[in-house]
């Protein structure tokens, strides 16, 4: 018995789903590895290490959600998590934000290998998730744009 072939759109969605999940897992693994060293400044409270673990958990949940569902909501959740993590790493690299309530100041004006890898992974996950969302949005019933990129109700003549 032969394996059924996937249509190009379905194949593209699977590639996007796997890419998003892989990039989110890379980010999560590095955050888990870095967390203990960053928690030393606040051993009993909300420190940067705790925030790293929360980010890692959210990234893993989004990766699983995208792999299992592959819906617009799953891609949107993955995009929000990836892009917000990317925004945080860039913000705290270039801006000295003071501690806000229980959240510590996380200013770190350097780039190092693990930080760069997570930034690239988060950018890739965010871009792929946005692409997946857009691909699903374009072909959604009731969408104003058809699969050929034209607005419904317009003529090509």
mmCIF file of C-alpha atoms in Angstrom, residues 88-155:
data_model
loop_
_atom_site.group_PDB
_atom_site.id
_atom_site.type_symbol
_atom_site.label_atom_id
_atom_site.label_comp_id
_atom_site.label_asym_id
_atom_site.label_seq_id
_atom_site.Cartn_x
_atom_site.Cartn_y
_atom_site.Cartn_z
ATOM 1 C CA UNK A 88 12.719 41.154 25.156
ATOM 2 C CA UNK A 89 16.219 40.002 24.251
ATOM 3 C CA UNK A 90 16.721 42.982 21.944
ATOM 4 C CA UNK A 91 15.200 45.462 24.419
ATOM 5 C CA UNK A 92 17.341 44.282 27.329
ATOM 6 C CA UNK A 93 20.443 44.220 25.139
ATOM 7 C CA UNK A 94 20.188 47.881 24.141
ATOM 8 C CA UNK A 95 18.058 49.578 26.837
ATOM 9 C CA UNK A 96 18.741 49.658 30.560
ATOM 10 C CA UNK A 97 15.200 49.069 31.806
ATOM 11 C CA UNK A 98 15.039 49.371 35.604
ATOM 12 C CA UNK A 99 13.402 46.780 37.837
ATOM 13 C CA UNK A 100 9.618 46.993 37.599
ATOM 14 C CA UNK A 101 7.870 45.700 40.709
ATOM 15 C CA UNK A 102 8.949 42.086 41.227
ATOM 16 C CA UNK A 103 10.607 41.925 37.786
ATOM 17 C CA UNK A 104 14.369 42.444 37.883
ATOM 18 C CA UNK A 105 16.406 44.723 35.681
ATOM 19 C CA UNK A 106 17.729 42.442 32.952
ATOM 20 C CA UNK A 107 20.041 44.805 31.079
ATOM 21 C CA UNK A 108 22.892 42.850 29.520
ATOM 22 C CA UNK A 109 24.767 44.900 26.896
ATOM 23 C CA UNK A 110 26.560 41.996 25.198
ATOM 24 C CA UNK A 111 25.896 39.376 22.559
ATOM 25 C CA UNK A 112 27.266 35.890 23.187
ATOM 26 C CA UNK A 113 26.706 32.612 21.328
ATOM 27 C CA UNK A 114 23.709 31.283 23.281
ATOM 28 C CA UNK A 115 21.986 34.672 23.272
ATOM 29 C CA UNK A 116 22.540 35.058 19.528
ATOM 30 C CA UNK A 117 21.249 31.544 18.822
ATOM 31 C CA UNK A 118 18.064 32.178 20.811
ATOM 32 C CA UNK A 119 17.501 35.491 19.041
ATOM 33 C CA UNK A 120 17.894 33.844 15.638
ATOM 34 C CA UNK A 121 15.656 30.926 16.662
ATOM 35 C CA UNK A 122 12.973 33.292 17.966
ATOM 36 C CA UNK A 123 13.122 35.402 14.810
ATOM 37 C CA UNK A 124 12.834 32.277 12.657
ATOM 38 C CA UNK A 125 9.959 30.887 14.731
ATOM 39 C CA UNK A 126 8.147 34.228 14.591
ATOM 40 C CA UNK A 127 8.593 34.623 10.843
ATOM 41 C CA UNK A 128 7.550 31.040 10.105
ATOM 42 C CA UNK A 129 4.539 31.325 12.422
ATOM 43 C CA UNK A 130 3.412 34.531 10.709
ATOM 44 C CA UNK A 131 3.828 32.794 7.334
ATOM 45 C CA UNK A 132 1.749 29.829 8.540
ATOM 46 C CA UNK A 133 -0.954 32.130 9.851
ATOM 47 C CA UNK A 134 -1.004 34.054 6.574
ATOM 48 C CA UNK A 135 -1.175 30.868 4.508
ATOM 49 C CA UNK A 136 -4.154 29.644 6.525
ATOM 50 C CA UNK A 137 -5.803 33.101 6.485
ATOM 51 C CA UNK A 138 -5.485 33.394 2.709
ATOM 52 C CA UNK A 139 -7.408 30.179 2.090
ATOM 53 C CA UNK A 140 -9.973 30.624 4.842
ATOM 54 C CA UNK A 141 -13.619 30.447 3.766
ATOM 55 C CA UNK A 142 -15.073 33.941 3.773
ATOM 56 C CA UNK A 143 -11.659 35.496 3.314
ATOM 57 C CA UNK A 144 -11.610 38.506 1.030
ATOM 58 C CA UNK A 145 -8.564 37.166 -0.803
ATOM 59 C CA UNK A 146 -8.667 34.022 -2.938
ATOM 60 C CA UNK A 147 -5.884 31.468 -3.177
ATOM 61 C CA UNK A 148 -4.650 33.265 -6.302
ATOM 62 C CA UNK A 149 -4.182 36.519 -4.409
ATOM 63 C CA UNK A 150 -7.123 38.405 -5.941
ATOM 64 C CA UNK A 151 -9.966 39.934 -4.021
ATOM 65 C CA UNK A 152 -13.261 38.120 -4.417
ATOM 66 C CA UNK A 153 -15.658 39.674 -6.822
ATOM 67 C CA UNK A 154 -12.982 41.244 -9.017
ATOM 68 C CA UNK A 155 -12.427 40.390 -12.625
#
